[in-house]
């Protein structure tokens, strides 16, 4: 089984990517097995941040690495939270804090459209200095609900309505979500 380090300590991402990659002869290892700190995401785009995280993890583990940068992009908020999704309500904010801020800001714009999409860039590096990274993207369109729903998923899944299923992302089973999500789309392309 080929070992690949995940450029993240996010348990939700580790679980999702591990499930999606099972059966491909790959073992996904969390970067915390090799280094306790996270990469500094100071890029100005999803691509830049994914590359930063992948190089950081590959260097720390001396293994091939996969990393994603993803977030929710809300039209009425001019694309926010975007690359700042994980820290939208501040550094160290919880998923609930970020969701509350998102819903509060949309409530302040009652006539604004609630259209949004999840966006994901996945990067695979053969080694830390790989000059030709494999990059894939995925986009999952939906709308923001008026309140969070469901118990599955993580991040902005609770307030995200999946129009094709008439359910919130956090109401979908993990298998269904992985098959249609932004991360699932990017991973299918990457593979």
Coordinates of N, CA and C in Angstrom, one line a residue, residues 19-177:
X19 N -12.0 7.7 3.0 CA -13.1 6.9 2.5 C -13.1 6.9 1.0
X20 N -12.9 8.1 0.4 CA -12.9 8.1 -1.1 C -11.7 7.4 -1.7
X21 N -10.6 7.3 -1.0 CA -9.4 6.7 -1.6 C -9.3 5.2 -1.2
X22 N -10.2 4.7 -0.4 CA -10.1 3.3 0.0 C -10.3 2.5 -1.3
X23 N -9.6 1.4 -1.4 CA -9.7 0.6 -2.6 C -8.8 1.0 -3.7
X24 N -8.0 2.0 -3.5 CA -7.1 2.5 -4.5 C -5.6 2.2 -4.2
X25 N -5.4 1.4 -3.1 CA -4.1 1.0 -2.7 C -3.3 2.1 -2.1
X26 N -4.0 3.1 -1.5 CA -3.3 4.2 -0.9 C -3.7 4.3 0.6
X27 N -2.7 4.6 1.4 CA -2.9 4.9 2.8 C -2.7 6.3 3.1
X28 N -3.7 7.0 3.5 CA -3.6 8.5 3.8 C -3.2 8.7 5.2
X29 N -2.1 9.3 5.5 CA -1.6 9.6 6.8 C -1.8 11.1 7.1
X30 N -2.2 11.4 8.3 CA -2.4 12.8 8.7 C -1.0 13.4 9.0
X31 N -0.8 14.6 8.6 CA 0.5 15.3 8.8 C 0.9 15.4 10.2
X32 N -0.1 15.3 11.2 CA 0.3 15.4 12.6 C 1.2 14.2 13.0
X33 N 1.2 13.1 12.2 CA 2.1 12.1 12.6 C 3.6 12.5 12.3
X34 N 3.8 13.6 11.6 CA 5.2 14.0 11.2 C 5.5 15.4 11.8
X35 N 4.5 16.2 11.9 CA 4.8 17.6 12.4 C 3.5 18.1 13.1
X36 N 3.7 18.8 14.2 CA 2.5 19.2 15.0 C 1.9 20.5 14.5
X37 N 2.6 21.3 13.7 CA 2.1 22.6 13.3 C 1.5 22.5 11.9
X38 N 0.6 23.5 11.6 CA 0.0 23.6 10.3 C 0.8 24.5 9.4
X39 N 0.7 24.4 8.1 CA 1.3 25.3 7.2 C 0.7 26.7 7.3
X40 N 1.4 27.7 7.1 CA 0.9 29.1 7.1 C 0.2 29.3 5.7
X41 N -1.1 29.5 5.7 CA -1.8 29.7 4.5 C -1.9 31.2 4.2
X42 N -0.8 31.6 3.5 CA -0.7 33.1 3.2 C -0.9 33.3 1.7
X43 N -1.3 32.3 1.0 CA -1.6 32.5 -0.5 C -2.8 33.4 -0.7
X44 N -3.0 33.8 -1.9 CA -4.2 34.7 -2.2 C -5.2 34.0 -3.0
X45 N -5.0 32.6 -3.2 CA -6.0 31.8 -3.9 C -6.1 30.4 -3.4
X46 N -7.1 29.7 -3.8 CA -7.2 28.3 -3.3 C -6.0 27.5 -3.8
X47 N -5.6 27.8 -5.1 CA -4.4 27.0 -5.6 C -3.2 27.3 -4.8
X48 N -2.9 28.5 -4.5 CA -1.7 28.9 -3.8 C -1.7 28.2 -2.4
X49 N -2.8 28.2 -1.7 CA -2.9 27.7 -0.4 C -2.7 26.1 -0.4
X50 N -3.3 25.5 -1.4 CA -3.2 24.0 -1.5 C -1.8 23.6 -1.8
X51 N -1.1 24.4 -2.6 CA 0.3 24.1 -2.9 C 1.2 24.3 -1.7
X52 N 0.9 25.3 -0.9 CA 1.7 25.6 0.3 C 1.5 24.4 1.3
X53 N 0.3 24.0 1.5 CA 0.0 22.9 2.4 C 0.6 21.6 1.9
X54 N 0.5 21.3 0.6 CA 1.1 20.0 0.1 C 2.6 20.0 0.3
X55 N 3.3 21.1 -0.1 CA 4.7 21.2 0.0 C 5.2 21.0 1.5
X56 N 4.4 21.7 2.4 CA 4.8 21.6 3.8 C 4.7 20.2 4.3
X57 N 3.6 19.5 4.0 CA 3.4 18.1 4.4 C 4.4 17.2 3.8
X58 N 4.7 17.3 2.5 CA 5.6 16.4 1.8 C 7.0 16.6 2.4
X59 N 7.4 17.8 2.7 CA 8.7 18.1 3.3 C 8.8 17.5 4.7
X60 N 7.7 17.6 5.5 CA 7.8 17.1 6.9 C 7.8 15.6 6.9
X61 N 7.1 15.0 6.0 CA 7.0 13.5 6.0 C 7.9 12.8 5.1
X62 N 8.5 13.5 4.2 CA 9.4 12.9 3.2 C 8.6 11.8 2.4
X63 N 7.4 12.2 2.1 CA 6.5 11.3 1.4 C 5.7 12.1 0.3
X64 N 5.1 11.4 -0.7 CA 4.2 12.2 -1.5 C 3.1 12.8 -0.7
X65 N 2.5 13.9 -1.1 CA 1.5 14.5 -0.3 C 0.3 14.9 -1.2
X66 N -0.9 15.0 -0.5 CA -2.1 15.5 -1.1 C -2.6 16.6 -0.2
X67 N -3.1 17.7 -0.7 CA -3.6 18.7 0.1 C -4.7 19.4 -0.7
X68 N -5.7 19.9 0.1 CA -6.7 20.7 -0.6 C -6.9 22.0 0.1
X69 N -7.4 22.9 -0.7 CA -7.8 24.2 -0.1 C -9.2 24.3 -0.7
X70 N -10.2 24.5 0.2 CA -11.5 24.6 -0.2 C -12.3 25.5 0.7
X71 N -13.4 25.9 0.2 CA -14.2 26.9 1.0 C -15.5 27.1 0.4
X72 N -16.4 27.9 1.0 CA -17.7 28.3 0.5 C -17.6 29.7 -0.1
X73 N -18.2 29.9 -1.2 CA -18.2 31.2 -1.9 C -19.6 31.6 -2.0
X74 N -20.0 32.7 -1.4 CA -21.3 33.2 -1.4 C -21.4 34.5 -2.2
X75 N -22.3 34.4 -3.2 CA -22.5 35.5 -4.2 C -22.8 36.8 -3.5
X76 N -23.8 36.8 -2.6 CA -24.2 38.0 -1.9 C -23.1 38.7 -1.1
X77 N -22.1 37.9 -0.7 CA -21.0 38.4 0.1 C -19.8 38.6 -0.7
X78 N -19.9 38.8 -2.0 CA -18.8 39.1 -2.9 C -17.8 38.0 -2.9
X79 N -18.2 36.8 -2.7 CA -17.3 35.6 -2.7 C -16.8 35.2 -1.4
X80 N -17.1 36.0 -0.3 CA -16.7 35.6 1.0 C -17.5 34.4 1.5
X81 N -17.1 33.6 2.4 CA -15.8 33.7 3.0 C -14.6 33.2 2.1
X82 N -14.8 32.4 1.1 CA -13.8 32.1 0.1 C -12.6 31.4 0.8
X83 N -11.4 31.9 0.5 CA -10.2 31.3 1.1 C -10.1 31.4 2.6
X84 N -10.9 32.3 3.1 CA -10.9 32.5 4.6 C -12.0 31.7 5.3
X85 N -12.6 30.7 4.6 CA -13.7 30.0 5.2 C -13.4 29.4 6.6
X86 N -12.2 28.8 6.8 CA -11.9 28.1 8.1 C -11.8 29.1 9.2
X87 N -11.5 30.4 8.9 CA -11.3 31.4 9.9 C -12.2 32.6 9.7
X88 N -13.3 32.4 9.1 CA -14.2 33.5 8.8 C -14.7 34.2 10.1
X89 N -14.9 33.6 11.2 CA -15.3 34.2 12.4 C -14.1 34.5 13.3
X90 N -12.9 34.4 12.8 CA -11.7 34.6 13.5 C -10.8 33.4 13.6
X91 N -9.6 33.6 13.9 CA -8.6 32.5 14.1 C -9.1 31.7 15.2
X92 N -9.1 30.4 15.0 CA -9.5 29.4 16.1 C -11.0 29.3 16.2
X93 N -11.8 29.9 15.3 CA -13.3 29.8 15.4 C -13.7 28.4 15.0
X94 N -14.8 28.0 15.7 CA -15.4 26.7 15.4 C -16.2 26.7 14.2
X95 N -16.6 25.5 13.7 CA -17.5 25.5 12.5 C -18.8 26.2 12.9
X96 N -19.3 26.0 14.1 CA -20.6 26.6 14.5 C -20.4 28.2 14.5
X97 N -19.3 28.7 14.9 CA -19.0 30.1 14.9 C -19.0 30.7 13.5
X98 N -18.3 29.9 12.6 CA -18.3 30.4 11.2 C -19.7 30.3 10.5
X99 N -20.4 29.3 10.8 CA -21.8 29.2 10.3 C -22.7 30.3 10.8
X100 N -22.6 30.6 12.1 CA -23.4 31.6 12.7 C -23.1 33.0 12.1
X101 N -21.8 33.3 11.8 CA -21.5 34.5 11.2 C -22.0 34.6 9.8
X102 N -21.9 33.5 9.0 CA -22.4 33.5 7.7 C -23.9 33.7 7.6
X103 N -24.6 33.0 8.5 CA -26.1 33.2 8.5 C -26.5 34.6 9.0
X104 N -25.8 35.1 9.9 CA -26.0 36.5 10.4 C -25.8 37.5 9.3
X105 N -24.7 37.4 8.6 CA -24.4 38.4 7.5 C -25.5 38.3 6.4
X106 N -25.9 37.1 6.1 CA -27.0 37.0 5.1 C -28.3 37.5 5.6
X107 N -28.6 37.3 6.9 CA -29.8 37.9 7.4 C -29.9 39.4 7.4
X108 N -28.7 40.0 7.4 CA -28.6 41.5 7.3 C -28.9 41.9 5.8
X109 N -29.0 41.0 4.9 CA -29.2 41.3 3.5 C -30.5 40.4 3.0
X110 N -31.6 40.7 3.6 CA -32.8 39.8 3.4 C -33.2 39.7 1.9
X111 N -32.9 40.6 1.1 CA -33.3 40.6 -0.3 C -32.2 40.0 -1.2
X112 N -31.1 39.8 -0.7 CA -29.9 39.3 -1.5 C -30.2 37.8 -1.8
X113 N -29.7 37.4 -3.0 CA -29.8 36.0 -3.4 C -28.9 35.2 -2.4
X114 N -29.3 34.0 -2.2 CA -28.5 33.1 -1.2 C -27.7 32.0 -2.0
X115 N -27.5 32.3 -3.2 CA -26.7 31.4 -4.1 C -25.3 31.3 -3.6
X116 N -24.7 30.1 -3.6 CA -23.3 29.9 -3.2 C -22.8 28.6 -3.8
X117 N -21.5 28.4 -3.7 CA -20.9 27.1 -4.1 C -19.7 26.8 -3.2
X118 N -19.5 25.5 -3.1 CA -18.3 25.1 -2.5 C -17.3 24.9 -3.6
X119 N -16.0 25.3 -3.3 CA -15.0 25.2 -4.3 C -13.8 24.5 -3.7
X120 N -13.2 23.6 -4.4 CA -12.0 22.8 -3.9 C -10.9 22.7 -4.9
X121 N -9.7 22.9 -4.5 CA -8.5 22.6 -5.3 C -7.8 21.5 -4.5
X122 N -7.5 20.4 -5.2 CA -6.7 19.3 -4.7 C -5.4 19.3 -5.4
X123 N -4.3 19.2 -4.6 CA -2.9 19.1 -5.2 C -2.3 17.8 -4.8
X124 N -1.6 17.2 -5.7 CA -0.8 16.0 -5.4 C 0.6 16.3 -5.8
X125 N 1.5 16.1 -4.8 CA 3.0 16.2 -5.1 C 3.7 14.9 -4.9
X126 N 4.5 14.6 -5.8 CA 5.3 13.3 -5.7 C 6.4 13.5 -4.6
X127 N 6.9 14.7 -4.4 CA 7.8 15.0 -3.3 C 7.8 16.5 -3.1
X128 N 8.4 17.0 -2.1 CA 8.3 18.4 -1.7 C 8.7 19.4 -2.7
X129 N 9.7 19.0 -3.6 CA 10.1 20.0 -4.6 C 9.6 19.7 -6.0
X130 N 8.5 18.9 -6.0 CA 7.9 18.5 -7.3 C 7.6 19.7 -8.1
X131 N 8.2 19.9 -9.3 CA 8.0 21.1 -10.1 C 6.7 21.0 -11.0
X132 N 6.1 19.8 -11.0 CA 4.9 19.6 -11.8 C 3.8 19.0 -11.0
X133 N 3.2 19.7 -10.1 CA 2.1 19.2 -9.2 C 0.9 18.8 -10.1
X134 N 0.2 17.8 -9.6 CA -1.1 17.5 -10.3 C -2.1 18.3 -9.5
X135 N -2.9 19.1 -10.3 CA -3.9 20.0 -9.6 C -5.3 19.7 -10.2
X136 N -6.3 19.5 -9.4 CA -7.7 19.3 -9.8 C -8.6 20.2 -9.0
X137 N -9.7 20.5 -9.7 CA -10.7 21.3 -9.0 C -12.1 20.7 -9.0
X138 N -12.9 21.2 -8.1 CA -14.3 20.8 -8.1 C -15.2 21.9 -7.6
X139 N -16.4 22.0 -8.1 CA -17.3 23.0 -7.7 C -18.7 22.4 -7.5
X140 N -19.3 22.8 -6.3 CA -20.6 22.2 -6.0 C -21.6 23.3 -5.7
X141 N -22.5 23.5 -6.6 CA -23.5 24.7 -6.5 C -24.6 24.4 -5.6
X142 N -25.1 25.4 -4.9 CA -26.2 25.3 -4.0 C -26.7 26.6 -3.5
X143 N -27.4 26.7 -2.4 CA -27.8 27.9 -1.8 C -27.6 27.8 -0.3
X144 N -27.7 28.9 0.4 CA -27.5 28.9 1.8 C -28.9 29.0 2.5
X145 N -29.1 28.0 3.3 CA -30.4 27.9 4.1 C -30.5 29.1 5.1
X146 N -31.7 29.2 5.6 CA -31.9 30.3 6.7 C -31.4 29.8 8.0
X147 N -31.3 28.5 8.2 CA -30.7 27.9 9.4 C -30.0 26.6 9.1
X148 N -29.1 26.3 10.0 CA -28.3 25.0 9.8 C -29.2 23.8 10.0
X149 N -28.9 22.8 9.2 CA -29.7 21.5 9.3 C -28.8 20.3 9.2
X150 N -29.1 19.2 9.9 CA -28.4 18.0 9.7 C -27.2 17.8 10.7
X151 N -26.8 16.6 10.8 CA -25.7 16.2 11.7 C -24.5 15.6 11.0
X152 N -24.5 15.4 9.7 CA -23.4 14.8 9.0 C -22.5 15.9 8.5
X153 N -21.3 15.5 8.2 CA -20.3 16.5 7.6 C -19.7 17.4 8.6
X154 N -19.1 18.5 8.0 CA -18.4 19.4 8.9 C -18.3 20.7 8.1
X155 N -17.7 21.7 8.7 CA -17.5 23.0 8.1 C -18.9 23.6 7.8
X156 N -19.1 24.1 6.5 CA -20.3 24.7 6.1 C -21.4 23.8 5.6
X157 N -21.3 22.5 5.9 CA -22.3 21.6 5.4 C -23.7 21.9 6.0
X158 N -23.8 22.2 7.3 CA -25.2 22.4 7.8 C -26.0 23.5 7.2
X159 N -25.5 24.7 6.8 CA -26.3 25.6 6.1 C -26.4 25.5 4.6
X160 N -25.8 24.5 4.0 CA -25.7 24.4 2.5 C -26.8 23.5 2.0
X161 N -27.7 24.1 1.2 CA -28.7 23.3 0.5 C -28.3 22.8 -0.8
X162 N -28.4 21.5 -1.0 CA -28.1 20.8 -2.2 C -29.4 20.7 -3.1
X163 N -29.5 21.6 -4.1 CA -30.8 21.6 -4.8 C -31.2 20.3 -5.5
X164 N -30.2 19.6 -6.0 CA -30.4 18.3 -6.7 C -31.0 17.2 -5.8
X165 N -30.8 17.4 -4.5 CA -31.4 16.4 -3.5 C -32.4 17.0 -2.6
X166 N -32.6 18.3 -2.6 CA -33.6 18.9 -1.8 C -33.3 18.8 -0.3
X167 N -32.0 18.6 0.0 CA -31.5 18.4 1.4 C -30.3 19.3 1.6
X168 N -30.1 19.5 2.9 CA -28.8 20.2 3.3 C -27.7 19.2 3.2
X169 N -26.5 19.7 2.9 CA -25.3 18.8 2.8 C -25.1 18.0 4.0
X170 N -25.4 18.5 5.2 CA -25.2 17.8 6.5 C -26.3 16.7 6.7
X171 N -27.3 16.7 5.8 CA -28.4 15.7 5.9 C -28.1 14.5 5.0
X172 N -27.1 14.7 4.1 CA -26.8 13.6 3.1 C -25.9 12.5 3.9
X173 N -26.0 11.3 3.4 CA -25.1 10.3 3.9 C -23.7 10.6 3.4
X174 N -22.7 10.2 4.2 CA -21.3 10.4 3.7 C -21.0 9.9 2.3
X175 N -21.6 8.8 2.0 CA -21.3 8.2 0.6 C -21.9 9.0 -0.5
X176 N -23.1 9.6 -0.2 CA -23.8 10.4 -1.3 C -23.0 11.7 -1.4
X177 N -22.7 12.3 -0.2 CA -21.9 13.6 -0.2 C -20.6 13.4 -1.0

